[in-house]
Coordinates of C-alpha atoms in Angstrom, one line a residue:
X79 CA 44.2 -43.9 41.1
X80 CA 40.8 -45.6 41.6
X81 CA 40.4 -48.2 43.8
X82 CA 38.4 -49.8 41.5
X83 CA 39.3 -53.2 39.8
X84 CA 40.9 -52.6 36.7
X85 CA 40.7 -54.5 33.7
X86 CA 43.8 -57.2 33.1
X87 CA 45.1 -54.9 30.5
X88 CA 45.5 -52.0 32.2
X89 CA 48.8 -52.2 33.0
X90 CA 49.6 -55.2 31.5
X91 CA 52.1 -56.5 29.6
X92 CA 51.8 -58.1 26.2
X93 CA 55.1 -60.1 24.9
X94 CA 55.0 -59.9 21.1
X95 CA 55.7 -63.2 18.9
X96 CA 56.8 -63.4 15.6
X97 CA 55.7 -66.7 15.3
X98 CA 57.9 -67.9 12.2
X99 CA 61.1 -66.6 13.6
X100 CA 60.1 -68.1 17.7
X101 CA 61.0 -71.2 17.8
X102 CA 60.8 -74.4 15.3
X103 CA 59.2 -77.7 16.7
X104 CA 59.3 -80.1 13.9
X105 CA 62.9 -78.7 12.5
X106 CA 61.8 -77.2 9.1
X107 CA 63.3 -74.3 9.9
X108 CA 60.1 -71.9 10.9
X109 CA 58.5 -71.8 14.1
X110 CA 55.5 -73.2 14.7
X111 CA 52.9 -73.9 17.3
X112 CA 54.8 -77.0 18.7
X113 CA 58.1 -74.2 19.5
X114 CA 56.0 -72.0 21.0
X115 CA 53.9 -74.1 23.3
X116 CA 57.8 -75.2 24.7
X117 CA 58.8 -72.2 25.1
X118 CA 55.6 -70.9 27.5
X119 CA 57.9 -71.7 30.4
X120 CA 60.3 -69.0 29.8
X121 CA 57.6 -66.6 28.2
X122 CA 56.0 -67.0 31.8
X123 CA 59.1 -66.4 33.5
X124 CA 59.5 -62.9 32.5
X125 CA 56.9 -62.0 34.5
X126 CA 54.3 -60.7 31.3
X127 CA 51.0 -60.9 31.0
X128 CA 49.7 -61.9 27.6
X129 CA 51.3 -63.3 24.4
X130 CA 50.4 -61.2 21.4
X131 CA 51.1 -63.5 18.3
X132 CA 52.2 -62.4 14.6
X133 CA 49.2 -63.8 12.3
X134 CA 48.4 -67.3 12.1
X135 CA 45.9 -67.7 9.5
X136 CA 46.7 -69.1 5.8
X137 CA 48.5 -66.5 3.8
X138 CA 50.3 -66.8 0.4
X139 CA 53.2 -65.0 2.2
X140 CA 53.2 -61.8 -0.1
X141 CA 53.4 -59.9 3.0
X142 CA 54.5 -62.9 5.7
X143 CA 50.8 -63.3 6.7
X144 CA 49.3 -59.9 6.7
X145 CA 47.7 -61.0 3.9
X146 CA 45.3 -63.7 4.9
X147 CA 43.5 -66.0 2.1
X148 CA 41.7 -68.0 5.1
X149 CA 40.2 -66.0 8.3
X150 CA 39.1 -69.4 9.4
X151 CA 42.7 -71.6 9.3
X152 CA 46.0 -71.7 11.2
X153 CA 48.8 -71.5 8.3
X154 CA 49.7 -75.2 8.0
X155 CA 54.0 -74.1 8.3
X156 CA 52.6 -73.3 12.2
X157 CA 50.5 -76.4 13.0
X158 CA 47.1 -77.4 12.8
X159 CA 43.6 -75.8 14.6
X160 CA 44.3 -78.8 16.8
X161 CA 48.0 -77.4 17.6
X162 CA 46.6 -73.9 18.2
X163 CA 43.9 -75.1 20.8
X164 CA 46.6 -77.0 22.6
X165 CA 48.9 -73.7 22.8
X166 CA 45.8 -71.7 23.9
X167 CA 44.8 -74.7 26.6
X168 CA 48.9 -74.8 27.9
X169 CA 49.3 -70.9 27.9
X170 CA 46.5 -70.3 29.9
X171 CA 47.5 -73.4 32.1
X172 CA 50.4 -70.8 32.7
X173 CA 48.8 -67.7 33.3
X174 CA 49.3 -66.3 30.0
X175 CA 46.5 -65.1 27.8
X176 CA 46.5 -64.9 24.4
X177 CA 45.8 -62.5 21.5
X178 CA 45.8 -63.0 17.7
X179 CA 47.1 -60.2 15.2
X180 CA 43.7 -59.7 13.1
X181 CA 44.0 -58.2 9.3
X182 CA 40.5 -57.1 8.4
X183 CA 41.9 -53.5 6.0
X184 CA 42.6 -56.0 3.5
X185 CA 42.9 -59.7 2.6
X186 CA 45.2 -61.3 0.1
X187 CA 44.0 -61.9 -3.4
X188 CA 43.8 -65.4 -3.4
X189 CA 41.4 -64.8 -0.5
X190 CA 37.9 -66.3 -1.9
X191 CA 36.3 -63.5 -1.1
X192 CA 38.2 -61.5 -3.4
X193 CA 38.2 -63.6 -6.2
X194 CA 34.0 -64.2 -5.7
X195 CA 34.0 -60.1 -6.1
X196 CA 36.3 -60.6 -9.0
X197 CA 34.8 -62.9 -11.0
X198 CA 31.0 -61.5 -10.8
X199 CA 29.6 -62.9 -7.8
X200 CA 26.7 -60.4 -7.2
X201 CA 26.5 -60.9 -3.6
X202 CA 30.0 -59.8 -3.3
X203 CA 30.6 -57.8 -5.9
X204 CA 31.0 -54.2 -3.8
X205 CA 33.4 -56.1 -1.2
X206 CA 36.4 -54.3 -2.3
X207 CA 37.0 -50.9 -3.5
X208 CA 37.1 -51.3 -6.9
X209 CA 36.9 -48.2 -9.6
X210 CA 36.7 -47.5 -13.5
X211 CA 40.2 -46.7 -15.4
X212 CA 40.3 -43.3 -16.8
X213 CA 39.9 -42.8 -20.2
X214 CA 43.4 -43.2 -21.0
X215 CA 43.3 -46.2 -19.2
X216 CA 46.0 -44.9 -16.2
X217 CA 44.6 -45.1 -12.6
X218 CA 41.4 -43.7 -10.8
X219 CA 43.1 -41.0 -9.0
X220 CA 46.4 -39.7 -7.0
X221 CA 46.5 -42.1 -4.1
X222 CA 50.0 -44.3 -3.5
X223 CA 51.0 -47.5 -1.9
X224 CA 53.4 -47.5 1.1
X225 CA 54.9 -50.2 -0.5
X226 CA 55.7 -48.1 -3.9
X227 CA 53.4 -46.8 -6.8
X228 CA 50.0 -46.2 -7.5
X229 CA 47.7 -47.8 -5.1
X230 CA 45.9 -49.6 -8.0
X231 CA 46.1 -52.3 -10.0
X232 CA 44.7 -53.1 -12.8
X233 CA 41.7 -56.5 -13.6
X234 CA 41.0 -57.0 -16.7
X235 CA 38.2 -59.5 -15.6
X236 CA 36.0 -56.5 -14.4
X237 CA 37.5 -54.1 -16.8
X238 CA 38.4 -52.2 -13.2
X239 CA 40.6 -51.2 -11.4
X240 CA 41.2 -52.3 -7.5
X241 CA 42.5 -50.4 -4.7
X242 CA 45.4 -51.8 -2.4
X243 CA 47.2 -49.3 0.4
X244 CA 49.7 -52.0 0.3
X245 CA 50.7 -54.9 -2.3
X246 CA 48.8 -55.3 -5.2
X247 CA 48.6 -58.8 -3.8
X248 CA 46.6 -57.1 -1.2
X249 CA 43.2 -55.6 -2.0
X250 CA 40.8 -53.2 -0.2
X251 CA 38.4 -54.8 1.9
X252 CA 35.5 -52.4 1.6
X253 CA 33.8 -52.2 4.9
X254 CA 31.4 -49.3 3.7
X255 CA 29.9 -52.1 2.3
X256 CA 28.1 -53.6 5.4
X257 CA 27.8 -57.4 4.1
X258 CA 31.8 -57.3 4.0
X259 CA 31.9 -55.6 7.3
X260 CA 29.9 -58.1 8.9
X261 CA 31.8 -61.0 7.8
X262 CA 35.2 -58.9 9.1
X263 CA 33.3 -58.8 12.2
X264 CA 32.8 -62.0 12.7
X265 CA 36.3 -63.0 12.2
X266 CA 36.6 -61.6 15.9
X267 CA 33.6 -63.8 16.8
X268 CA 35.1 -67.0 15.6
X269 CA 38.2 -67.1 17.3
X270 CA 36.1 -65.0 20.6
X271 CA 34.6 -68.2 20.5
X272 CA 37.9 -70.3 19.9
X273 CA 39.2 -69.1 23.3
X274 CA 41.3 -66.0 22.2
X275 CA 41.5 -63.4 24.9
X276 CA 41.3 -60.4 22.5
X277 CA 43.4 -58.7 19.5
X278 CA 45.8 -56.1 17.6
X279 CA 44.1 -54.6 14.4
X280 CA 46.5 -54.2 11.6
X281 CA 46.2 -50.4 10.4
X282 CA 43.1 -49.8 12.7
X283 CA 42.9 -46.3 10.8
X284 CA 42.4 -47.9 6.8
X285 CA 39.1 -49.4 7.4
X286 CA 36.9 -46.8 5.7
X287 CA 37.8 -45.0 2.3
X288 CA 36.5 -41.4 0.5
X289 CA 33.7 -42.9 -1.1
X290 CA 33.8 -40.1 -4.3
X291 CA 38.0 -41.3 -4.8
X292 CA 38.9 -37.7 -4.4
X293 CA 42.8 -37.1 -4.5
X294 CA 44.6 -37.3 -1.3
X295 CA 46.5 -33.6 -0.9
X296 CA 50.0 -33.1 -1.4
X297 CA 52.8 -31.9 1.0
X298 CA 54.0 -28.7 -0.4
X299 CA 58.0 -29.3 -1.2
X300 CA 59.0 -26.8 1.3
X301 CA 57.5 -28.9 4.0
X302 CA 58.8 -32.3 3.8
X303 CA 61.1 -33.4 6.1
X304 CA 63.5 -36.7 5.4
X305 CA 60.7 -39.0 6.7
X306 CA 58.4 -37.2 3.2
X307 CA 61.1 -37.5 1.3
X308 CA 61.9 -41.2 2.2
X309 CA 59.4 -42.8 0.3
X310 CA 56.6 -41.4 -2.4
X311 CA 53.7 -42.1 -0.6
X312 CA 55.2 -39.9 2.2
X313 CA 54.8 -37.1 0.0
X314 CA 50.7 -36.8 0.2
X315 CA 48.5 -36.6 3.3
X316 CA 46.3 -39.8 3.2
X317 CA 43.3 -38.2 4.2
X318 CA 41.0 -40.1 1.3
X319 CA 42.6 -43.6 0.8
X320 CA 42.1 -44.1 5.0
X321 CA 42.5 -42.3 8.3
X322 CA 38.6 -40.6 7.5
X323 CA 37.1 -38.9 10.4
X324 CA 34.2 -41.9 10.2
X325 CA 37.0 -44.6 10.9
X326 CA 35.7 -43.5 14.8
X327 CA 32.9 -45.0 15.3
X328 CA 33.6 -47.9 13.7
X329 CA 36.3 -48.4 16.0
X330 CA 33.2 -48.4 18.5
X331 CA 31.3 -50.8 15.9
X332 CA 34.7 -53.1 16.8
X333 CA 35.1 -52.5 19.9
X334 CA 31.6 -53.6 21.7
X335 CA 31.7 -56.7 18.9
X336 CA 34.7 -58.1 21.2
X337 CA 32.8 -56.8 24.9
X338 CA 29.9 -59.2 23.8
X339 CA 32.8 -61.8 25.4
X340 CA 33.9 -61.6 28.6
X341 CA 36.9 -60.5 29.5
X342 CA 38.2 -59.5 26.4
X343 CA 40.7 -56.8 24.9
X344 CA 41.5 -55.0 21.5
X345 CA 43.7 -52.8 20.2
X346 CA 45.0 -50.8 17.0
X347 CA 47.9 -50.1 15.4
X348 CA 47.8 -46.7 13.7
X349 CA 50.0 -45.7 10.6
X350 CA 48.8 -41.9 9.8
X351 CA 47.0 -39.2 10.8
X352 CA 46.7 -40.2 14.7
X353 CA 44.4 -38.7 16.0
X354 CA 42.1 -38.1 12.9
X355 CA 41.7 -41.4 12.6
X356 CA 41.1 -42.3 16.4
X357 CA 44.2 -43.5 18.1
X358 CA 43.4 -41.2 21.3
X359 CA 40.1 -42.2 21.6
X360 CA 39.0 -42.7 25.1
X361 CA 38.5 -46.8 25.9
X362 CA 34.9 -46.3 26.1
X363 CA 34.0 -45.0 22.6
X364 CA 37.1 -46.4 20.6
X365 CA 39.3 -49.6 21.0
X366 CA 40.4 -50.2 24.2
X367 CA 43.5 -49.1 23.6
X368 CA 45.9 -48.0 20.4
X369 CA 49.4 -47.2 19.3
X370 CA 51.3 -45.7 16.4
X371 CA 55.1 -45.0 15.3
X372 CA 55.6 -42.5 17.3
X373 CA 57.9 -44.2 19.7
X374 CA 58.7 -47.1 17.4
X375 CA 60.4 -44.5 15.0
X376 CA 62.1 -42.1 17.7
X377 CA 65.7 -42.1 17.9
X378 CA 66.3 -39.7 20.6
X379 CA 65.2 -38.4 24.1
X380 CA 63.5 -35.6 22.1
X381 CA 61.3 -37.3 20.5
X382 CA 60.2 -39.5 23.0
X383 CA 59.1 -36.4 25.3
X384 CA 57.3 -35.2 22.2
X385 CA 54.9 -38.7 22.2
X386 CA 55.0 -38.4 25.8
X387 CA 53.5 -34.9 25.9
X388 CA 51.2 -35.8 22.8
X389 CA 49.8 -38.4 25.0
X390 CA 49.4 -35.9 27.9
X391 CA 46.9 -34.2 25.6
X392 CA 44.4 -37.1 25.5
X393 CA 44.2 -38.0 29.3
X394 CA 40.9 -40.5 29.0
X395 CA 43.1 -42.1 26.5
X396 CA 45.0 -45.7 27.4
X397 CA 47.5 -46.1 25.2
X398 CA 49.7 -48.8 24.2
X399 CA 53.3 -48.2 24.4
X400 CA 56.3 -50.0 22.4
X401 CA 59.9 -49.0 21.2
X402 CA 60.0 -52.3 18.8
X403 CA 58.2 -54.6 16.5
X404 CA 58.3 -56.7 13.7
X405 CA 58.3 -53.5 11.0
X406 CA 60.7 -51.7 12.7
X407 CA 64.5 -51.2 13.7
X408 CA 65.3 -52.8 16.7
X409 CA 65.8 -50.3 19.9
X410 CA 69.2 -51.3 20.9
X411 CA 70.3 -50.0 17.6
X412 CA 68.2 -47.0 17.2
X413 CA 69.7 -46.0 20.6
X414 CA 72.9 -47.5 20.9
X415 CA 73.9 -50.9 22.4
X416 CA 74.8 -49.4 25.4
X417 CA 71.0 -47.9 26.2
X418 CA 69.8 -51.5 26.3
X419 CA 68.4 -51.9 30.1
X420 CA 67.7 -48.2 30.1
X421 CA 65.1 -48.7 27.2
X422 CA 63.9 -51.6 28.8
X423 CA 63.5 -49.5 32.5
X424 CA 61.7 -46.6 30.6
X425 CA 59.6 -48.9 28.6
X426 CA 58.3 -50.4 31.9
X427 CA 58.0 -47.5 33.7
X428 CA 55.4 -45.6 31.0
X429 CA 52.2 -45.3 31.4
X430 CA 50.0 -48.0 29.3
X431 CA 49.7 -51.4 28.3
X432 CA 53.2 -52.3 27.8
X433 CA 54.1 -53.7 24.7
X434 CA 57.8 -56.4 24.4
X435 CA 58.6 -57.7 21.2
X436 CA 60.6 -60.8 21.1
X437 CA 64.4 -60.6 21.9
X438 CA 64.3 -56.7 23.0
X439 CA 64.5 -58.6 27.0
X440 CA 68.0 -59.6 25.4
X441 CA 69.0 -56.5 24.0
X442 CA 68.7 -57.9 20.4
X443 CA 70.0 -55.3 17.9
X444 CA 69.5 -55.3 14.3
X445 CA 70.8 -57.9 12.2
X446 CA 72.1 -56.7 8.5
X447 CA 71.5 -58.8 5.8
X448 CA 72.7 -59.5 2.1
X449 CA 70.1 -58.9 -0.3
X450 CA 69.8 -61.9 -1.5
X451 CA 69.1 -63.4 2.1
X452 CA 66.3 -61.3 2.4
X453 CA 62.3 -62.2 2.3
X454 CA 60.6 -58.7 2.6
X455 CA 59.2 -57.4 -0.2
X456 CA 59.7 -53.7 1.0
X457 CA 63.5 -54.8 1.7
X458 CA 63.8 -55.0 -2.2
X459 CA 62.3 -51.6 -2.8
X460 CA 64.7 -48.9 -1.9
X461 CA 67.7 -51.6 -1.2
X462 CA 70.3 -50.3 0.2
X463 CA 69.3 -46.9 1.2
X464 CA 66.3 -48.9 3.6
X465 CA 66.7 -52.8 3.8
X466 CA 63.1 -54.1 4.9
X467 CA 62.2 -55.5 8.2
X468 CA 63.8 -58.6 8.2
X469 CA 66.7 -57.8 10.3
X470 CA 64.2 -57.6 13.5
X471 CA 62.5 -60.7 12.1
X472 CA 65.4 -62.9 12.3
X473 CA 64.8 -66.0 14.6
X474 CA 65.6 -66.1 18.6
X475 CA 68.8 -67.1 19.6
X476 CA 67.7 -69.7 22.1
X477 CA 71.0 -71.6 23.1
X478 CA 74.6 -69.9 22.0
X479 CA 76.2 -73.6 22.1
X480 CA 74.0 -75.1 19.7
X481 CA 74.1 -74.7 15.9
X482 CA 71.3 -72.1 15.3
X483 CA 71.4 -71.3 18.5
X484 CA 68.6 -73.8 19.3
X485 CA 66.2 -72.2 17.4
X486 CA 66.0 -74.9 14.4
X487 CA 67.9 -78.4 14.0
X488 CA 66.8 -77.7 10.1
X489 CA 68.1 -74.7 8.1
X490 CA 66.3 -71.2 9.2
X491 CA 63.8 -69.0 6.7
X492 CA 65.5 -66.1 8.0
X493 CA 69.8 -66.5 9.3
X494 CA 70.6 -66.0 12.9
X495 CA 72.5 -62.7 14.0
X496 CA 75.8 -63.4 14.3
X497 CA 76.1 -61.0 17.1
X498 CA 73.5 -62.5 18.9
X499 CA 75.1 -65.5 20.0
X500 CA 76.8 -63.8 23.1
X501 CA 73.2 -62.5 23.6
X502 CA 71.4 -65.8 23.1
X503 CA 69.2 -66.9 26.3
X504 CA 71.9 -69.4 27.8
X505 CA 74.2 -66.6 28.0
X506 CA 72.0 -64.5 30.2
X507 CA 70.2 -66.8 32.3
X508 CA 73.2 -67.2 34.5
X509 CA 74.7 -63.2 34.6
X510 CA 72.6 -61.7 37.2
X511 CA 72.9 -58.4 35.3
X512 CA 71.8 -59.7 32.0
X513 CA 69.5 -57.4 30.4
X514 CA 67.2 -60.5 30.6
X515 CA 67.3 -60.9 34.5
X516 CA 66.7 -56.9 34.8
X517 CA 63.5 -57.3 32.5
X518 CA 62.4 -60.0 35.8
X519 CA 63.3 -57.4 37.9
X520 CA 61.2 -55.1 36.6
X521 CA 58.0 -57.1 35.7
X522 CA 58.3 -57.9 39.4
X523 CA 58.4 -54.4 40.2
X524 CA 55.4 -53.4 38.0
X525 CA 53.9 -56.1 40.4
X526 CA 54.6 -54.6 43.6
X527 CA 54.3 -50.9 42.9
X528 CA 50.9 -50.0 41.7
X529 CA 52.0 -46.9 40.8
X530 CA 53.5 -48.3 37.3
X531 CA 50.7 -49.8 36.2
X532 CA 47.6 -47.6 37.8
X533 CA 49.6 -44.6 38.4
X534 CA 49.0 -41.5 36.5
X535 CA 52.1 -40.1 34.2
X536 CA 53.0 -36.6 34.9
X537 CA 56.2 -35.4 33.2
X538 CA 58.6 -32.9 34.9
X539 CA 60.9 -30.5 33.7
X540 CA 64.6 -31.9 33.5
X541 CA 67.4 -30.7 31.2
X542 CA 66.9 -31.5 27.3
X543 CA 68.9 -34.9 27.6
X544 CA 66.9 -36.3 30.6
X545 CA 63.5 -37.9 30.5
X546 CA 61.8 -37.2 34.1
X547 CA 58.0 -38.0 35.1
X548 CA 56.3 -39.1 37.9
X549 CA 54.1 -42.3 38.1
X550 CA 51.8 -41.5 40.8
X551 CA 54.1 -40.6 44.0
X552 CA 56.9 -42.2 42.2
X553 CA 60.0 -40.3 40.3
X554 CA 61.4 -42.1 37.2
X555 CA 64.2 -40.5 35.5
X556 CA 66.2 -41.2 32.5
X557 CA 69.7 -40.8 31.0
X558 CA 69.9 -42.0 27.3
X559 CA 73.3 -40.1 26.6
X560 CA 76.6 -40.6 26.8
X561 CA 77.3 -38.2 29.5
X562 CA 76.5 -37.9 32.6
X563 CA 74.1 -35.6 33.1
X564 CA 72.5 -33.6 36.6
X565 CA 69.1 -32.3 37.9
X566 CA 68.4 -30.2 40.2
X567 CA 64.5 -30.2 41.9
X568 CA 62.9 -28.8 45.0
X569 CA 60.9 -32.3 44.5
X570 CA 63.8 -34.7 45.4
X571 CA 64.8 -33.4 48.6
X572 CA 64.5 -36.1 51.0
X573 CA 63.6 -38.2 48.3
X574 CA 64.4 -42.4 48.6
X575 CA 66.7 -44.6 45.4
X576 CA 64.3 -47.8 45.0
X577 CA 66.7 -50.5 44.1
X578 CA 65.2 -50.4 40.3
X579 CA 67.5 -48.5 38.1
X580 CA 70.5 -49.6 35.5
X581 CA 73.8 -47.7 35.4
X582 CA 74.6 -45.4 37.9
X583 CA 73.3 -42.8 40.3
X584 CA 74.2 -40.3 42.9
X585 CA 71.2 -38.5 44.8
X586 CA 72.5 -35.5 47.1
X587 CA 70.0 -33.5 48.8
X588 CA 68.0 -31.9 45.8
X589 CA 70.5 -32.8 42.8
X590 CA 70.2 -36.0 41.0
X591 CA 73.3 -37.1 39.1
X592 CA 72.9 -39.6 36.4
X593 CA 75.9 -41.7 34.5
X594 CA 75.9 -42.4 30.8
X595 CA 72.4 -44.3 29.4
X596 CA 71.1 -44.8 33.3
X597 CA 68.0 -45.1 34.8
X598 CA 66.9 -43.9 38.3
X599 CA 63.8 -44.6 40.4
X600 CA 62.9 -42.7 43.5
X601 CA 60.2 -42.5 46.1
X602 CA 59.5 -38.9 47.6
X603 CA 60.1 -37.8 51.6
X604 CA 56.6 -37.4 53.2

């Protein structure tokens, strides 16, 4: 570890909000600004760092605000510019910075930069990727949507086609075109200015396109997997539609943009083709920092070694780490209930900026929903075999004696989890080994042991169902099964429990014995 002074998001913590689903000031039933700036109290209590917020700006709600019609706005359901000033001015009043969810891929099409590029505007006209039909009037080429079918659609006002990796209510920004990068760019610089202290780039790896439109190549048959087979775009390696080896320096391009403000922080998220694209670029010549599905998809201690040795591959690389967000299945049930405060210790003790969606500190799991309750477009796709994202989505459950568990006086967008009301804040503020007051525990720990957030991560060879590494000097070993399971290393004799770990633990000379889904954390003998 360097002595040197680090910068704040090395190491740091970011607590994720889904602002709709936070909490609701004005009881309409969505959060808003007003919910959030009352809740900054027990944001601040859990010991993070930063709050990363779900986008703000004006958005038809195609895709619940990742597809933005007004860069410059706050959606009026969340507040007013006002109301957004006064929840940057209270959360840094708290300590808490904050960072906006930017979505510069693509806009939505009632964006007025779409429809100038639409309707003939020649300033704007190359904004978006746009393309001539084939002769039989079917699409320009191979490439799909993740969210089903060609990734074109059809305007009959420029006798063209438009591209769109997602809705059709989502088109291509082009930023090949360098007007329509600039004005991306200075997105950043507006709300730079505004006081933000940095951002998360939606699909960081779809900025650039193959400008010729050739076909993306197919997976052979033999070589898909369940996750190919799952959905149609799976099926083709999207080496032409994004992910381009020239997404890299733009990242740079992006990246010194936000250093022209002090103190400032940006990362990506990262659908496909990781490392093509630039997710393990160094700090210095990509984003700050990135992260992709790895860990949000794994379901097993297998595949979490399998990032975690991924990531051992691109040392100068600072990742971002997260087992949950708002497109994903909450951890609790990926892993089982009963791994709850082990996730949370292994989360915490990874190497990275440190990623906590809302209600993962209360061991949230996934709430199932009817299909008529639900507001995702994907969840309407391939219903019932894969039921959208709404069941992470659904709103905090704040207080488990009031109706809505505090979250609304109104009638929610999304319903509460039934299940969550024995989970709900109130209930684990006073149990002492809540999975709430062991996420305090920890982010006090991070705090006092430098080793978990400058530390270097150096993974060690344990049995198959154990995840062992060292941060710095410091031994952190996991149990996600339901066994107990034993390791035996030269390294642990002698070695010291820190009072740090969930479940149970037995340390005898070199043999560490680990209960069902438990963590263990141990200093060595010098």
């Amino acid at each position: 570890m360097s002595d040197a002074p680090a910068p704040w998001w090395r190491g740091a913590v970011v607590y994720q909000v889904y602002v709709r689903s936070f909490c609701d000031g004005n009881g309409d039933g969505q959060g808003d600004f007003a919910g959030l700036i009352s809740k900054l109290g027990y944001i601040a209590s859990l010991g993070v760092d930063a709050v990363w917020l779900s986008p703000i700006h004006p958005s038809p709600n195609r895709d619940w605000g990742y597809d933005v019609s007004d860069y410059d706005g706050v959606h009026p359901d969340y507040g007013t510019l006002a109301d957004f000033t006064a929840l940057i001015e209270a959360a840094h009043a708290k300590g808490l910075k904050i960072i906006l969810d930017e979505v510069l891929a693509h806009t939505s099409d009632e964006h007025a930069w779409f429809a100038a590029s639409r309707d003939g505007d020649a300033a704007k006209r190359d904004w978006y990727v746009w393309a001539d039909p084939k002769d039989d009037g079917t699409v320009p080429n191979n490439w799909l949507s993740v969210f089903g079918g060609p990734a074109w659609s059809y305007q009959p006002a420029r006798r063209q086609y438009y591209h769109h990796k997602f809705l059709r209510q989502q088109p291509k920004l082009s930023w090949a075109q360098a007007d329509a990068r600039e004005a991306a760019l200075k997105v950043l610089d507006i709300w730079l200015t505004r006081g933000v202290d940095g951002f998360r780039l939606d699909v960081a790896n779809a900025f650039l396109h193959d400008a010729k439109l050739a076909d993306n190549p197919a997976i052979p048959p033999a070589a898909r997997g369940p996750e190919e087979w799952s959905a149609a775009a799976n099926m083709q390696r999207h080496l032409n539609d994004s992910n381009l080896a020239e997404n890299k320096p733009l990242l740079d391009v992006v990246r010194r943009r936000v250093e022209g403000f002090d103190d400032r922080f940006v990362f990506g998220e990262f659908s496909e083709e990781f490392e093509r694209s630039g997710c393990y670029l160094p700090s210095n010549t990509g984003l700050h920092a990135g992260y992709n599905f790895a860990l949000l998809l794994a379901k097993d201690a297998g595949a979490i070694k399998a990032h975690l040795e991924t990531l051992a591959r691109y040392p100068d690389h600072w990742p971002c780490i997260a087992f949950s967000n708002h497109d994903v299945i909450r951890t609790a049930s990926r892993f089982g209930p009963a791994n709850a405060k082990v996730m949370l210790a292994l989360l915490f003790a990874l190497r990275g900026t440190i990623l906590l969606y809302q209600g993962e500190e209360l061991g949230l799991p996934e709430v199932d929903l009817r299909r008529d309750q639900l507001r995702d477009p994907v969840g309407d796709l391939y219903y019932p075999l894969f039921k959208g994202r709404d069941g992470c989505r659904t709103p905090m459950p704040w207080d488990a004696s009031r109706p809505q568990l505090g979250f609304t006086s109104g009638t929610p967008w999304l319903p509460l989890g039934p299940a969550h009301a024995a989970l709900a804040v109130s209930a684990q503020e006073a149990d002492p080994h809540s999975p709430l007051n062991y996420v305090r525990a920890l982010l006090q720990a991070r705090k006092k042991h430098r080793a978990l957030t400058q530390g270097d991560l150096t993974l060690l060879e344990a049995p198959p169902a154990l995840i062992a590494f060292r941060r710095g000097e410091m031994f952190c070993v996991f149990n996600l099964s339901e066994t107990a399971k034993s390791w035996r290393s030269p390294d642990l004799e002698g070695a010291t429990t820190l009072e740090l770990g969930s479940g149970t633990a037995d340390l005898r000379a070199d043999v560490l014995t680990l209960g069902p889904s438990s963590a263990w954390f141990g200093s060595p003998v010098y």
